[in-house]
Amino acid sequence: MPIDDILTVKELAEYLKIAEKTAYRFASDGKVPGFKVGSAWRFRKSEIERWISEQEQKQEGGQE
């Protein structure tokens, strides 16, 4: 597994183009798939990409 496959909160925020506070809140609320290493959140890029696809499908499904 490449090291780039694991993202920090800051990297997730940059990847999703959202504020770090928002990324942290999404993680804390379970809105994005992540895990904690000690007290720090980490995210698998592959799971974030799958989550993005799921969000796109939800939006497409809601439109007529």
Short mmCIF file of N, CA and C in Angstrom, two decimals:
data_model
loop_
_atom_site.label_atom_id
_atom_site.label_comp_id
_atom_site.label_asym_id
_atom_site.label_seq_id
_atom_site.Cartn_x
_atom_site.Cartn_y
_atom_site.Cartn_z
N MET A 1 0.85 -1.18 0.00
CA MET A 1 0.00 0.00 0.00
C MET A 1 0.90 1.24 0.00
N PRO A 2 0.73 2.09 -0.98
CA PRO A 2 1.55 3.31 -1.02
C PRO A 2 1.21 4.23 0.14
N ILE A 3 2.21 4.97 0.60
CA ILE A 3 1.99 5.90 1.72
C ILE A 3 0.98 6.98 1.36
N ASP A 4 0.88 7.32 0.08
CA ASP A 4 -0.06 8.34 -0.37
C ASP A 4 -1.50 7.89 -0.24
N ASP A 5 -1.71 6.60 0.07
CA ASP A 5 -3.07 6.09 0.18
C ASP A 5 -3.73 6.53 1.49
N ILE A 6 -2.94 7.00 2.46
CA ILE A 6 -3.48 7.45 3.75
C ILE A 6 -3.41 8.97 3.80
N LEU A 7 -4.54 9.60 4.11
CA LEU A 7 -4.63 11.05 4.17
C LEU A 7 -4.84 11.52 5.60
N THR A 8 -4.30 12.69 5.92
CA THR A 8 -4.57 13.36 7.19
C THR A 8 -5.82 14.22 7.00
N VAL A 9 -6.30 14.83 8.09
CA VAL A 9 -7.46 15.73 7.98
C VAL A 9 -7.13 16.88 7.03
N LYS A 10 -5.93 17.43 7.14
CA LYS A 10 -5.54 18.54 6.27
C LYS A 10 -5.53 18.11 4.80
N GLU A 11 -4.97 16.93 4.53
CA GLU A 11 -4.92 16.43 3.15
C GLU A 11 -6.31 16.11 2.63
N LEU A 12 -7.17 15.56 3.50
CA LEU A 12 -8.55 15.30 3.09
C LEU A 12 -9.25 16.60 2.73
N ALA A 13 -9.07 17.61 3.56
CA ALA A 13 -9.70 18.91 3.31
C ALA A 13 -9.23 19.48 1.97
N GLU A 14 -7.93 19.38 1.70
CA GLU A 14 -7.40 19.86 0.43
C GLU A 14 -7.97 19.05 -0.74
N TYR A 15 -8.04 17.73 -0.55
CA TYR A 15 -8.53 16.84 -1.62
C TYR A 15 -10.00 17.14 -1.95
N LEU A 16 -10.81 17.37 -0.91
CA LEU A 16 -12.23 17.64 -1.12
C LEU A 16 -12.52 19.13 -1.33
N LYS A 17 -11.48 19.95 -1.17
CA LYS A 17 -11.60 21.41 -1.31
C LYS A 17 -12.65 21.96 -0.34
N ILE A 18 -12.47 21.58 0.94
CA ILE A 18 -13.31 22.07 2.02
C ILE A 18 -12.40 22.54 3.16
N ALA A 19 -12.97 23.22 4.12
CA ALA A 19 -12.20 23.69 5.28
C ALA A 19 -11.79 22.50 6.16
N GLU A 20 -10.66 22.63 6.83
CA GLU A 20 -10.21 21.57 7.74
C GLU A 20 -11.24 21.31 8.83
N LYS A 21 -11.86 22.35 9.35
CA LYS A 21 -12.89 22.17 10.39
C LYS A 21 -14.04 21.33 9.87
N THR A 22 -14.42 21.55 8.63
CA THR A 22 -15.51 20.78 8.02
C THR A 22 -15.09 19.33 7.87
N ALA A 23 -13.87 19.09 7.42
CA ALA A 23 -13.37 17.72 7.26
C ALA A 23 -13.35 17.00 8.61
N TYR A 24 -12.91 17.70 9.64
CA TYR A 24 -12.87 17.11 10.98
C TYR A 24 -14.29 16.79 11.46
N ARG A 25 -15.22 17.71 11.23
CA ARG A 25 -16.62 17.49 11.63
C ARG A 25 -17.22 16.31 10.88
N PHE A 26 -16.97 16.22 9.56
CA PHE A 26 -17.47 15.08 8.77
C PHE A 26 -16.94 13.77 9.35
N ALA A 27 -15.66 13.74 9.72
CA ALA A 27 -15.06 12.53 10.29
C ALA A 27 -15.70 12.21 11.63
N SER A 28 -15.81 13.19 12.50
CA SER A 28 -16.39 12.98 13.83
C SER A 28 -17.83 12.51 13.76
N ASP A 29 -18.57 13.02 12.78
CA ASP A 29 -19.98 12.65 12.62
C ASP A 29 -20.17 11.35 11.83
N GLY A 30 -19.07 10.77 11.34
CA GLY A 30 -19.16 9.54 10.56
C GLY A 30 -19.67 9.73 9.15
N LYS A 31 -19.60 10.96 8.64
CA LYS A 31 -20.08 11.25 7.29
C LYS A 31 -19.09 10.81 6.22
N VAL A 32 -17.81 10.72 6.58
CA VAL A 32 -16.79 10.21 5.67
C VAL A 32 -16.11 9.02 6.34
N PRO A 33 -15.69 8.03 5.55
CA PRO A 33 -15.02 6.87 6.15
C PRO A 33 -13.62 7.22 6.62
N GLY A 34 -13.34 6.95 7.88
CA GLY A 34 -12.03 7.25 8.43
C GLY A 34 -11.77 6.42 9.67
N PHE A 35 -10.57 6.55 10.20
CA PHE A 35 -10.20 5.82 11.42
C PHE A 35 -9.22 6.68 12.20
N LYS A 36 -9.10 6.38 13.46
CA LYS A 36 -8.20 7.15 14.32
C LYS A 36 -6.93 6.37 14.59
N VAL A 37 -5.82 7.09 14.58
CA VAL A 37 -4.53 6.58 15.02
C VAL A 37 -4.20 7.44 16.24
N GLY A 38 -4.39 6.87 17.42
CA GLY A 38 -4.31 7.68 18.63
C GLY A 38 -5.47 8.64 18.64
N SER A 39 -5.18 9.92 18.64
CA SER A 39 -6.26 10.92 18.60
C SER A 39 -6.38 11.59 17.23
N ALA A 40 -5.57 11.15 16.27
CA ALA A 40 -5.54 11.78 14.94
C ALA A 40 -6.34 10.97 13.93
N TRP A 41 -7.17 11.65 13.16
CA TRP A 41 -7.95 11.01 12.11
C TRP A 41 -7.08 10.71 10.90
N ARG A 42 -7.34 9.57 10.26
CA ARG A 42 -6.69 9.18 9.00
C ARG A 42 -7.75 8.62 8.07
N PHE A 43 -7.50 8.73 6.77
CA PHE A 43 -8.48 8.33 5.76
C PHE A 43 -7.77 7.61 4.62
N ARG A 44 -8.34 6.51 4.18
CA ARG A 44 -7.81 5.82 3.00
C ARG A 44 -8.34 6.54 1.76
N LYS A 45 -7.44 6.94 0.89
CA LYS A 45 -7.85 7.66 -0.31
C LYS A 45 -8.82 6.83 -1.14
N SER A 46 -8.59 5.52 -1.23
CA SER A 46 -9.47 4.66 -2.02
C SER A 46 -10.89 4.67 -1.45
N GLU A 47 -11.03 4.70 -0.12
CA GLU A 47 -12.36 4.73 0.49
C GLU A 47 -13.02 6.09 0.31
N ILE A 48 -12.22 7.15 0.33
CA ILE A 48 -12.76 8.49 0.09
C ILE A 48 -13.26 8.58 -1.36
N GLU A 49 -12.52 8.02 -2.30
CA GLU A 49 -12.95 8.03 -3.70
C GLU A 49 -14.25 7.24 -3.87
N ARG A 50 -14.37 6.11 -3.17
CA ARG A 50 -15.61 5.33 -3.23
C ARG A 50 -16.76 6.13 -2.61
N TRP A 51 -16.50 6.81 -1.50
CA TRP A 51 -17.51 7.64 -0.85
C TRP A 51 -17.97 8.76 -1.80
N ILE A 52 -17.03 9.38 -2.51
CA ILE A 52 -17.38 10.43 -3.47
C ILE A 52 -18.32 9.86 -4.54
N SER A 53 -18.00 8.68 -5.06
CA SER A 53 -18.85 8.03 -6.08
C SER A 53 -20.25 7.78 -5.53
N GLU A 54 -20.33 7.33 -4.28
CA GLU A 54 -21.63 7.09 -3.66
C GLU A 54 -22.43 8.39 -3.54
N GLN A 55 -21.75 9.48 -3.18
CA GLN A 55 -22.43 10.77 -3.06
C GLN A 55 -22.96 11.23 -4.42
N GLU A 56 -22.16 11.01 -5.46
CA GLU A 56 -22.59 11.37 -6.82
C GLU A 56 -23.82 10.57 -7.23
N GLN A 57 -23.81 9.27 -6.91
CA GLN A 57 -24.94 8.40 -7.27
C GLN A 57 -26.21 8.82 -6.52
N LYS A 58 -26.08 9.20 -5.25
CA LYS A 58 -27.22 9.66 -4.48
C LYS A 58 -27.83 10.90 -5.12
N GLN A 59 -26.97 11.83 -5.53
CA GLN A 59 -27.46 13.06 -6.15
C GLN A 59 -28.12 12.79 -7.48
N GLU A 60 -27.52 11.91 -8.27
CA GLU A 60 -28.10 11.56 -9.57
C GLU A 60 -29.44 10.87 -9.38
N GLY A 61 -29.54 10.03 -8.39
CA GLY A 61 -30.78 9.30 -8.11
C GLY A 61 -31.89 10.22 -7.65
N GLY A 62 -31.55 11.33 -7.01
CA GLY A 62 -32.54 12.26 -6.50
C GLY A 62 -33.05 13.23 -7.55
N GLN A 63 -32.36 13.33 -8.67
CA GLN A 63 -32.78 14.25 -9.73
C GLN A 63 -33.65 13.53 -10.73
N GLU A 64 -34.60 14.25 -11.29
CA GLU A 64 -35.48 13.65 -12.30
C GLU A 64 -35.36 14.33 -13.62
#
